[in-house]
PDB file of C-alpha atoms and ligand atoms in Angstrom:
ATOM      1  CA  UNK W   1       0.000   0.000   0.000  1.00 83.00           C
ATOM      2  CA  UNK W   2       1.026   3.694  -0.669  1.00 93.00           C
ATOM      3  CA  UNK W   3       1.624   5.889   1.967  1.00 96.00           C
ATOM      4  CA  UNK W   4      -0.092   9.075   1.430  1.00 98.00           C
ATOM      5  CA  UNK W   5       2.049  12.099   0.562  1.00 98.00           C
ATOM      6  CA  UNK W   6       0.820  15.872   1.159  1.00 98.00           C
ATOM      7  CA  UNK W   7       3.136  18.181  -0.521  1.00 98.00           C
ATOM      8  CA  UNK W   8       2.774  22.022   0.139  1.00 98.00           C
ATOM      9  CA  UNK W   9       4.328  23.910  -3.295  1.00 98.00           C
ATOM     10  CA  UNK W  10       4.676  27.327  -2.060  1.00 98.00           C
ATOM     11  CA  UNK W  11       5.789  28.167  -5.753  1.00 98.00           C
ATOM     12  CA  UNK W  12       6.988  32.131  -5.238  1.00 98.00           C
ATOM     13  CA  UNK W  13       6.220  32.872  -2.126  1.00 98.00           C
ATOM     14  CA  UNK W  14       7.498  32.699   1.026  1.00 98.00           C
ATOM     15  CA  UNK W  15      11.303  34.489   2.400  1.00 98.00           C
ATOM     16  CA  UNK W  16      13.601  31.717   3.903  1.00 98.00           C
ATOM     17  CA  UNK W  17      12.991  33.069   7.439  1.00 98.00           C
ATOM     18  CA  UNK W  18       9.529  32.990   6.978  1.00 98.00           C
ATOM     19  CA  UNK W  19       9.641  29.902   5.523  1.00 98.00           C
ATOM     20  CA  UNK W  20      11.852  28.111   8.427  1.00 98.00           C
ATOM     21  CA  UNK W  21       9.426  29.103  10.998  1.00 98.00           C
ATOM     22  CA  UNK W  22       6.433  28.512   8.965  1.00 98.00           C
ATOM     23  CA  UNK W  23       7.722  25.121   8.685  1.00 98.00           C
ATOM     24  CA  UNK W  24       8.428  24.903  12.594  1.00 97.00           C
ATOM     25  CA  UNK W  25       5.067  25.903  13.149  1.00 98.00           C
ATOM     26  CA  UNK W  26       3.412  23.339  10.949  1.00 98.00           C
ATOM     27  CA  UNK W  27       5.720  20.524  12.516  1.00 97.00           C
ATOM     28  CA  UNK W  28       4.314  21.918  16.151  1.00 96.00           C
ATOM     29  CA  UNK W  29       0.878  22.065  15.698  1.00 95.00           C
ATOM     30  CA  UNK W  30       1.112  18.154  14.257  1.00 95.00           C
ATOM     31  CA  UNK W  31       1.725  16.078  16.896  1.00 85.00           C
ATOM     32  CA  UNK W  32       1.484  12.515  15.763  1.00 86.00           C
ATOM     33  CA  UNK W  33       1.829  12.110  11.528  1.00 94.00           C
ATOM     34  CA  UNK W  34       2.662   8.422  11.349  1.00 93.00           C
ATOM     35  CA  UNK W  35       0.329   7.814   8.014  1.00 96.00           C
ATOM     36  CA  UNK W  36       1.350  10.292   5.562  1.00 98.00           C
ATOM     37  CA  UNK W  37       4.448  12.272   4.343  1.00 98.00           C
ATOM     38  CA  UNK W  38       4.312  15.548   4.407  1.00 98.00           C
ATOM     39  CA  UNK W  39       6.898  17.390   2.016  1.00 98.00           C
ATOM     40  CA  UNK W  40       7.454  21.474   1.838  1.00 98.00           C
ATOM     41  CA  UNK W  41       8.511  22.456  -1.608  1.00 98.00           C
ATOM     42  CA  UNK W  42       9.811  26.414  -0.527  1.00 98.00           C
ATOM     43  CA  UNK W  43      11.423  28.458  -3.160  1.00 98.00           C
ATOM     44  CA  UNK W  44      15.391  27.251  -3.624  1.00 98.00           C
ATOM     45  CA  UNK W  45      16.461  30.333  -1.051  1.00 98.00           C
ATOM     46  CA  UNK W  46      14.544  28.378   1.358  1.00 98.00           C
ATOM     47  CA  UNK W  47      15.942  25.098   1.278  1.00 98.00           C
ATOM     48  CA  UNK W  48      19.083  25.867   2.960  1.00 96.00           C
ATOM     49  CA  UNK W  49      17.917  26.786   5.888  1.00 95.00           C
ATOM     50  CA  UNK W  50      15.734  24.040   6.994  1.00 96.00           C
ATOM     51  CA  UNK W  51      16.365  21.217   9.112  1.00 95.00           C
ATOM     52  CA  UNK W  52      13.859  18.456   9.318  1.00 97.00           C
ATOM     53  CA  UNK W  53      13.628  14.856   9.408  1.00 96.00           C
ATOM     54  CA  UNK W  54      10.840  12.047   8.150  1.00 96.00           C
ATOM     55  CA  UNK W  55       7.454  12.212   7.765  1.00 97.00           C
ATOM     56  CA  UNK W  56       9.030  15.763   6.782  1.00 98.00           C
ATOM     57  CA  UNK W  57      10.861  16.210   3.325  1.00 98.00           C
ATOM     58  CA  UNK W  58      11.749  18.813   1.556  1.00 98.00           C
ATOM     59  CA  UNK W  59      10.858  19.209  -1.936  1.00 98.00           C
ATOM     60  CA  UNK W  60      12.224  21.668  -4.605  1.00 98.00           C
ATOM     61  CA  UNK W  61      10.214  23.254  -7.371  1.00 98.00           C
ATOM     62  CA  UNK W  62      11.907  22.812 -10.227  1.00 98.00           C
ATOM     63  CA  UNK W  63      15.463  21.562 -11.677  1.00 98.00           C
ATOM     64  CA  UNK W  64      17.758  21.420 -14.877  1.00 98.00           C
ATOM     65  CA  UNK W  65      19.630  18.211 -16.487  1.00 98.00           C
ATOM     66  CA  UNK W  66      22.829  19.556 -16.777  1.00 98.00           C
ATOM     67  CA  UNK W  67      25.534  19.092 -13.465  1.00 97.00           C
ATOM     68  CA  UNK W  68      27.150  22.532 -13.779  1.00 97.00           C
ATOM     69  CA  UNK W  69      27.971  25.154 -15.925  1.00 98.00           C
ATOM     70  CA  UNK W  70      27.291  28.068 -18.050  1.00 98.00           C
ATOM     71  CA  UNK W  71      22.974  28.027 -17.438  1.00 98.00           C
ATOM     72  CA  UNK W  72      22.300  31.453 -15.620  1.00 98.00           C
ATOM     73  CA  UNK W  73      19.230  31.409 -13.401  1.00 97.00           C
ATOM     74  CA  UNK W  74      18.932  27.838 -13.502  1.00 98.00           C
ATOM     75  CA  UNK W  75      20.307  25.094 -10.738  1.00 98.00           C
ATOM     76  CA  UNK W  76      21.363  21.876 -10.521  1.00 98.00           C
ATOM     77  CA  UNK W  77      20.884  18.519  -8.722  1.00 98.00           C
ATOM     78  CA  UNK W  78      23.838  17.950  -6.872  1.00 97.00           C
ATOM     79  CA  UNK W  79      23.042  22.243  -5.268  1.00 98.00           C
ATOM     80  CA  UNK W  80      19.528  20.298  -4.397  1.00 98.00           C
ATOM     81  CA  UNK W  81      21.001  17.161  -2.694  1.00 97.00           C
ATOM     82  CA  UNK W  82      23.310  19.255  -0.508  1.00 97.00           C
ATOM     83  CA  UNK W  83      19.621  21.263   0.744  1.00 97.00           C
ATOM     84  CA  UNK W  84      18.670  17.861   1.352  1.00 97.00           C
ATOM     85  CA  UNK W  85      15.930  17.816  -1.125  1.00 98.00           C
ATOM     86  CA  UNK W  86      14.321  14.441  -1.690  1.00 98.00           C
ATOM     87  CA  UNK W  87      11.367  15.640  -4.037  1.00 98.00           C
ATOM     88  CA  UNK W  88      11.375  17.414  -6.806  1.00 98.00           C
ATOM     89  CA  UNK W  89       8.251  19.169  -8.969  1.00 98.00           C
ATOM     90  CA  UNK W  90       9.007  18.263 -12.690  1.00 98.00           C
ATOM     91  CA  UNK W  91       6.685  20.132 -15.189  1.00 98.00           C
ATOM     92  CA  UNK W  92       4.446  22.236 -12.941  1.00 98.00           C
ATOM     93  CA  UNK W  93       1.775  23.899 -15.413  1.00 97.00           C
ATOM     94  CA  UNK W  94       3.316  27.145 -14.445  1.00 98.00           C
ATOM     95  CA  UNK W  95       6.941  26.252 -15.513  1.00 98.00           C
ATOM     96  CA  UNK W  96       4.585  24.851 -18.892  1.00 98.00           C
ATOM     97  CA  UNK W  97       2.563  27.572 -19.369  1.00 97.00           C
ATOM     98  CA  UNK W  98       4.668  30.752 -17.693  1.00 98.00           C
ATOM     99  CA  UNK W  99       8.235  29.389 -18.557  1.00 97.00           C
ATOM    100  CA  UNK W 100       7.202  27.128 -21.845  1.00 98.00           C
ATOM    101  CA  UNK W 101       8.555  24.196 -20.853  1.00 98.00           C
ATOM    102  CA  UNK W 102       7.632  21.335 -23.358  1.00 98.00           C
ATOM    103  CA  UNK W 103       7.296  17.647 -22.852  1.00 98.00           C
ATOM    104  CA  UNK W 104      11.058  17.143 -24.556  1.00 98.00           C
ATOM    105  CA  UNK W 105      12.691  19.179 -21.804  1.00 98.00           C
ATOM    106  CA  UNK W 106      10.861  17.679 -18.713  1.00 98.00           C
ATOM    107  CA  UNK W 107      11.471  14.192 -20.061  1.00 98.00           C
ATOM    108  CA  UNK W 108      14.970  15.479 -19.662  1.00 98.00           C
ATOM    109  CA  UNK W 109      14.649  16.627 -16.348  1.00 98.00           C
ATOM    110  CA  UNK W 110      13.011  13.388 -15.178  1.00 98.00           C
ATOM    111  CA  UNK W 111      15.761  11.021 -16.399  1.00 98.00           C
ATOM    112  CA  UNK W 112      17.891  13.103 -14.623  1.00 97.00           C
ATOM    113  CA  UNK W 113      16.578  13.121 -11.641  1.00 98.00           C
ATOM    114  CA  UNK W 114      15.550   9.555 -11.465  1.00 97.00           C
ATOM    115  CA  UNK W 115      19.405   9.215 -11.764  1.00 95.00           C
ATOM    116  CA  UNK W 116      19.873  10.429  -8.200  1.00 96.00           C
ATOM    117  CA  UNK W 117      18.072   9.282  -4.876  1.00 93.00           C
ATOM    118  CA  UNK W 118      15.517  12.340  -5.065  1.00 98.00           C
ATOM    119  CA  UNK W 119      11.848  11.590  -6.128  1.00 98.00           C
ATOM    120  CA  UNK W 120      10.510  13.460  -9.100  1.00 98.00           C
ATOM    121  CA  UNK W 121       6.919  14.439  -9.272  1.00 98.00           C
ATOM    122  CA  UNK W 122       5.555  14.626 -13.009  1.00 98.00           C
ATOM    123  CA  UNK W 123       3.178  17.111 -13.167  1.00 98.00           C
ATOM    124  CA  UNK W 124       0.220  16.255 -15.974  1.00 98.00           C
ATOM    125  CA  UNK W 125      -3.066  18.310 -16.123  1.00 98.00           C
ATOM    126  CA  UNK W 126      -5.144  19.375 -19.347  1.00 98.00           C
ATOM    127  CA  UNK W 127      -6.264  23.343 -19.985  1.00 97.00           C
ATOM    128  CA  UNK W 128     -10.036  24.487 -19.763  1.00 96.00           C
ATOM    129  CA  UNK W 129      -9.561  24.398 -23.710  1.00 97.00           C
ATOM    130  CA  UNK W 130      -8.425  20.871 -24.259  1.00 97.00           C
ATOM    131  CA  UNK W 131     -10.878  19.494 -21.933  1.00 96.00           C
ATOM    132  CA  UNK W 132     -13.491  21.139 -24.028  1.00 96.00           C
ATOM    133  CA  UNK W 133     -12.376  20.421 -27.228  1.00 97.00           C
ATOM    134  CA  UNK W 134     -12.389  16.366 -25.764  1.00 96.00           C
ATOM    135  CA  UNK W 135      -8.508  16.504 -25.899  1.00 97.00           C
ATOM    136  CA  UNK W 136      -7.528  16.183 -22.116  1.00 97.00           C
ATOM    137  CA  UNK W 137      -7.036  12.254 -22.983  1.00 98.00           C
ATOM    138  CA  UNK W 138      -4.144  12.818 -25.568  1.00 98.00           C
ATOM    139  CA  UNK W 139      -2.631  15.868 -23.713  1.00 98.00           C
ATOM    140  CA  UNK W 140      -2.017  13.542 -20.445  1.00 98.00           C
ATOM    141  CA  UNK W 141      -0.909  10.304 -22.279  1.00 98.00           C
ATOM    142  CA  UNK W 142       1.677  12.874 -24.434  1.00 98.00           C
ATOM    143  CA  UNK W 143       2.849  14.499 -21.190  1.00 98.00           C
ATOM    144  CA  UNK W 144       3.512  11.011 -19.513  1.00 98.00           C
ATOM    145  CA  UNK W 145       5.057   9.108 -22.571  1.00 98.00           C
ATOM    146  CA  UNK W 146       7.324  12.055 -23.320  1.00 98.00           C
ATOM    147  CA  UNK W 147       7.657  12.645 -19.323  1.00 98.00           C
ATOM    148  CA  UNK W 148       8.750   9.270 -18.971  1.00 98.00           C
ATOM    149  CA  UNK W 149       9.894   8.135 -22.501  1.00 96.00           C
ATOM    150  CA  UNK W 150      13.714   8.322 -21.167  1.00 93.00           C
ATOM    151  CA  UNK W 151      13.345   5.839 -18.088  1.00 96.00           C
ATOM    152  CA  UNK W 152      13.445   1.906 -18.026  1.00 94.00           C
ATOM    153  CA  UNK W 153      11.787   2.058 -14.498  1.00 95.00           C
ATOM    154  CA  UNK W 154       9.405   3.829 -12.924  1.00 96.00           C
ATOM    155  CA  UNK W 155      10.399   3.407  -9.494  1.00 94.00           C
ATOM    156  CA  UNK W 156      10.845   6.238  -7.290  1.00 96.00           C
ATOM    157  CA  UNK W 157       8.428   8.527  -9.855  1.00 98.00           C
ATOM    158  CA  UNK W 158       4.823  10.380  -8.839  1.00 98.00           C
ATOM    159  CA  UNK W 159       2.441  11.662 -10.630  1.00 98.00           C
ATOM    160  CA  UNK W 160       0.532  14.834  -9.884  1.00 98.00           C
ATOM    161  CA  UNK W 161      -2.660  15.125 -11.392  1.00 98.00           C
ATOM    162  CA  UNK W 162      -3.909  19.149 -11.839  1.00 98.00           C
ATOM    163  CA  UNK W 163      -6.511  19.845 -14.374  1.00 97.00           C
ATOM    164  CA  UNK W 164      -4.974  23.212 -15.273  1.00 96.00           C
ATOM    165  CA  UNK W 165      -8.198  25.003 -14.742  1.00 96.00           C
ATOM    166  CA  UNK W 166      -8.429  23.699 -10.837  1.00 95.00           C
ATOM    167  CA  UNK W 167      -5.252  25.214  -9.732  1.00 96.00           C
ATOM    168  CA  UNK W 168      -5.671  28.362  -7.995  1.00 94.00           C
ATOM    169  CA  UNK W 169      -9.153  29.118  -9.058  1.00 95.00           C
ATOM    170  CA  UNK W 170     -11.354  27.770  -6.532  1.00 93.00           C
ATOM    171  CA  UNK W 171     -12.337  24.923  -8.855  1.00 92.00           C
ATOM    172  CA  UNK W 172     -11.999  21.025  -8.067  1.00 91.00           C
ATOM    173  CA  UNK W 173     -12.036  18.605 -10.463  1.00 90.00           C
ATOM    174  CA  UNK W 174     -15.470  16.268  -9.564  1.00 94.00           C
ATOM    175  CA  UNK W 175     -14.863  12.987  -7.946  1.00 96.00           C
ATOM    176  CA  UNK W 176     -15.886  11.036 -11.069  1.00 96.00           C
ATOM    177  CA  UNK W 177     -13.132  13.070 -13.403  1.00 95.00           C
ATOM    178  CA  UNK W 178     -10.472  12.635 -10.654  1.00 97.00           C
ATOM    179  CA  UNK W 179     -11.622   8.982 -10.470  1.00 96.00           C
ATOM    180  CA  UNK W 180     -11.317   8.485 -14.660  1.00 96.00           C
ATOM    181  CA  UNK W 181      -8.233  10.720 -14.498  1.00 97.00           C
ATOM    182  CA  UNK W 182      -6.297   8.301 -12.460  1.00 98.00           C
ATOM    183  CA  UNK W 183      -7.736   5.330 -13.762  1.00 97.00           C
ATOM    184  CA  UNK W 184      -6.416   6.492 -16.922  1.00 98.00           C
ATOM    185  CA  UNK W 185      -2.794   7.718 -16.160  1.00 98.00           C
ATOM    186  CA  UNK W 186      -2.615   4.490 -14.617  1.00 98.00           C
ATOM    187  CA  UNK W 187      -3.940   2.801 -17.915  1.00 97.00           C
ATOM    188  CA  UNK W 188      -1.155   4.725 -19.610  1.00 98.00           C
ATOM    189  CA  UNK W 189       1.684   3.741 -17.418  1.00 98.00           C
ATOM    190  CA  UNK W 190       0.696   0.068 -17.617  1.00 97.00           C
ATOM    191  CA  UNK W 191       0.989   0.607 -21.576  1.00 97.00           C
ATOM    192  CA  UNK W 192       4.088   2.493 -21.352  1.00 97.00           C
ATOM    193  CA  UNK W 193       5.726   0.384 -18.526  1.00 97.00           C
ATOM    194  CA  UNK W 194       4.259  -2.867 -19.294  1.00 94.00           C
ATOM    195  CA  UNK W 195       6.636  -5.180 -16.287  1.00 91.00           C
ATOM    196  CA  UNK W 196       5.081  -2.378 -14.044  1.00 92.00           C
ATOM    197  CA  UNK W 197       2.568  -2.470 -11.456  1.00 94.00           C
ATOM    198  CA  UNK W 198       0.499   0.651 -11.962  1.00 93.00           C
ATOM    199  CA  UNK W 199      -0.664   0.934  -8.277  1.00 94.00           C
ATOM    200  CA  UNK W 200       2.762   1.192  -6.809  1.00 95.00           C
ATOM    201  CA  UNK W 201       2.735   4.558  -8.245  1.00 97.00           C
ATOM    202  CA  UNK W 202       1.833   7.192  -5.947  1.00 98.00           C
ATOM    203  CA  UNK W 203      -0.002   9.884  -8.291  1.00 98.00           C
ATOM    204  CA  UNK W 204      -1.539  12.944  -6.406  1.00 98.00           C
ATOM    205  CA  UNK W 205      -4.263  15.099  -6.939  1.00 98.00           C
ATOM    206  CA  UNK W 206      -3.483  18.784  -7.435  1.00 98.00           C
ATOM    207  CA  UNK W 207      -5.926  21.550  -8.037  1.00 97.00           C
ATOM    208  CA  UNK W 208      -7.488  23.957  -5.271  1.00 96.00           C
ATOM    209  CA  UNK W 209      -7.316  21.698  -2.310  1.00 97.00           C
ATOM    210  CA  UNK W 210      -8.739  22.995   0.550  1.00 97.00           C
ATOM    211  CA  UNK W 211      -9.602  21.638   4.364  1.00 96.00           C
ATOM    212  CA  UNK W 212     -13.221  21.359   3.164  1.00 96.00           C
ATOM    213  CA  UNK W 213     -12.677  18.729   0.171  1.00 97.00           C
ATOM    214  CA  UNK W 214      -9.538  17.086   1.481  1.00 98.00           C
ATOM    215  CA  UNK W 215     -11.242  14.305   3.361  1.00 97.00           C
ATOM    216  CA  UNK W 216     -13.710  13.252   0.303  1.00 97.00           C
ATOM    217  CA  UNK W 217     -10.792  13.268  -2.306  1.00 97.00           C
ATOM    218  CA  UNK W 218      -8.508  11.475  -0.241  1.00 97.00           C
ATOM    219  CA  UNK W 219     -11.460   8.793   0.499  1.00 97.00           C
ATOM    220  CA  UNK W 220     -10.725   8.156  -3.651  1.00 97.00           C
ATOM    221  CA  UNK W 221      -9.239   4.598  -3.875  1.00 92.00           C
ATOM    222  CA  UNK W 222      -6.939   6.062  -6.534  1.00 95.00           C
ATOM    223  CA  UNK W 223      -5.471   9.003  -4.709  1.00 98.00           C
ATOM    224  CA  UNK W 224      -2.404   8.689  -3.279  1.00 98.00           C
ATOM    225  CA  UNK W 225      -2.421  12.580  -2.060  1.00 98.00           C
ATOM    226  CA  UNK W 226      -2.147  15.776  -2.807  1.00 98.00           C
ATOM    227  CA  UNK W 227      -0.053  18.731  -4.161  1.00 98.00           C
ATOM    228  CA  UNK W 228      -1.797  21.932  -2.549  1.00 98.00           C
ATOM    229  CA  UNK W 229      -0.748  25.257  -3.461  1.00 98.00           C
ATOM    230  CA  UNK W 230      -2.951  28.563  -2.135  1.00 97.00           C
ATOM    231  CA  UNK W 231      -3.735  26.082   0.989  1.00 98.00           C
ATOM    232  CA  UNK W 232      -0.137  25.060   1.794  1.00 98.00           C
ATOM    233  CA  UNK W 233       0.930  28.781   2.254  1.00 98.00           C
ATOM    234  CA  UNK W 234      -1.125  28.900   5.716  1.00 98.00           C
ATOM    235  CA  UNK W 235      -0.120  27.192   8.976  1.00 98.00           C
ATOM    236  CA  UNK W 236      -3.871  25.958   9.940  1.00 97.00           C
ATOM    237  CA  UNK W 237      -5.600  25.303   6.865  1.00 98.00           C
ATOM    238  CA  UNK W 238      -1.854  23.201   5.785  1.00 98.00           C
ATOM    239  CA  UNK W 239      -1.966  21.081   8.969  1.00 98.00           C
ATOM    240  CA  UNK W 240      -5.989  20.877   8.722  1.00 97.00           C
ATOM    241  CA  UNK W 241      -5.223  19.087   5.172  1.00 98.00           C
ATOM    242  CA  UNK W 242      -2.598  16.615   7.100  1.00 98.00           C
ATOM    243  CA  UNK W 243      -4.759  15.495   9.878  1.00 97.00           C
ATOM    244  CA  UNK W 244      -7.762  15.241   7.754  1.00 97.00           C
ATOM    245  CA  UNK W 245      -4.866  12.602   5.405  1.00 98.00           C
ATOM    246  CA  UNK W 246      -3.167  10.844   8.377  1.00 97.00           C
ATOM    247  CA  UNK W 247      -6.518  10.193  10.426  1.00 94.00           C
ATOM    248  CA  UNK W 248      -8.179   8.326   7.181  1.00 88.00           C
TER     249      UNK W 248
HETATM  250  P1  LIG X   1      -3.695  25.291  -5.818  1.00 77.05           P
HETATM  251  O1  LIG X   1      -2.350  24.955  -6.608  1.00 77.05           O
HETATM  252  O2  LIG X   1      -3.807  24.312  -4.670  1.00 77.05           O
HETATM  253  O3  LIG X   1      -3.532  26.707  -5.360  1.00 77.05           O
HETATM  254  O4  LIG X   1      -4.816  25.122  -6.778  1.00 77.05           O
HETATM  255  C1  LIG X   1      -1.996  23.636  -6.878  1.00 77.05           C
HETATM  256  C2  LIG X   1      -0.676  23.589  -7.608  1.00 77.05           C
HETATM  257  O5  LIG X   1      -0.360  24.528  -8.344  1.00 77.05           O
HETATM  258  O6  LIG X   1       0.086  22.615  -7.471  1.00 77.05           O
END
């Protein structure tokens, strides 16, 4: 069985001191988490300064393949293992969308990573406009066989799931999508990875998850958890979200 993972992607937000004792402060107000992981993905200038040990992880928002060199503003995974970083967000629909990352250069990314002992999370999710046109099928098996198209295994990798048009609006995906969405993705992986068994893959729901819907999504049998953004910037509604995971 998987053991439920709540990651908090803070994405640009957050100073390293306020993120150190925003972190303390989650870790105190949750006394016992013995059935979930909870990972804080800060930006990189907070990843330095944080000390913490299992269920707590720290995860980093982004990556690139190469070890070193002449890549300005980018950063590397050996920088990431000395933060301690055991998680990494791999195609984010903001680094898509805002930064135009393509499938190509996360597949990259993710056979990098998978090289190392941190665990990337592939992020897959159609638009409002491919789900309307009755394209959010193809979109999501492209992004995972081009995601993935470089590894022979798929141990170690999760998949986020975040219908583009759920994250930050206010809008969850209904239990029936989320339901066919992960049935599907794991559909896909079974095709792509055929030796594989699809439900040792941990693939999270992303996309406006709050302390009110928490407890029916994670009651899906194909949920492993959840990637949170607005909610994982506050200390109650966060921890809210982790109790509601670990007391299930
Ligand atoms: P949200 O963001 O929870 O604010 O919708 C989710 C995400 O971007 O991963």
């Amino acid at each position: 069985m998987i053991k439920p993972i709540v990651a908090g992607n803070w994405k640009m937000n957050k100073n390293p001191n306020e993120g150190s004792s925003f972190i303390n402060d989650v870790i105190g107000n949750l006394s016992e988490v013995e059935n979930v992981e909870v990972v804080f993905c800060p930006p990189f200038t907070g990843l330095n300064n944080v000390n913490i040990n299992p269920p707590y992880y720290l995860g980093a928002q982004n990556c690139y393949y190469k070890d070193n060199g002449a890549y300005t503003g980018e950063i590397s995974l050996n920088m990431l293992l000395e933060c301690n970083v055991q998680y990494i967000i791999i195609g984010h629909s903001e680094r898509r969308h805002i930064f135009f990352e393509d499938n190509e250069l996360i597949g990259k990314k993710i056979a990098k990573v998978i090289n190392t002992e941190i665990k990337p999370i592939l992020c897959v999710g159609e638009t409002k406009d491919e789900m309307n046109s009755g394209r959010a099928y193809d979109v999501i098996e492209e992004q995972l066989a081009k995601g993935l198209e470089n590894l022979k295994s798929l141990s170690n990798v999760l998949i986020a799931y975040e219908p583009v048009w759920a994250i930050g609006t206010g809008l969850t995906a209904s239990t029936d999508k989320i339901n066919e969405m992960h049935s599907f993705i794991r559909k896909i992986l079974n095709k792509l990875f055929k030796e594989e068994n699809p439900y040792r893959i941990p693939i999270l729901y992303g996309g406006s998850v709050n302390s009110g819907n928490a407890d029916e999504l994670i009651s899906l049998d194909g949920v492993n958890g959840f990637l949170i953004g607005g909610a994982s910037l506050d200390v109650v509604k966060f921890t809210d979200i982790v109790k509601i995971v670990n007391d299930k």
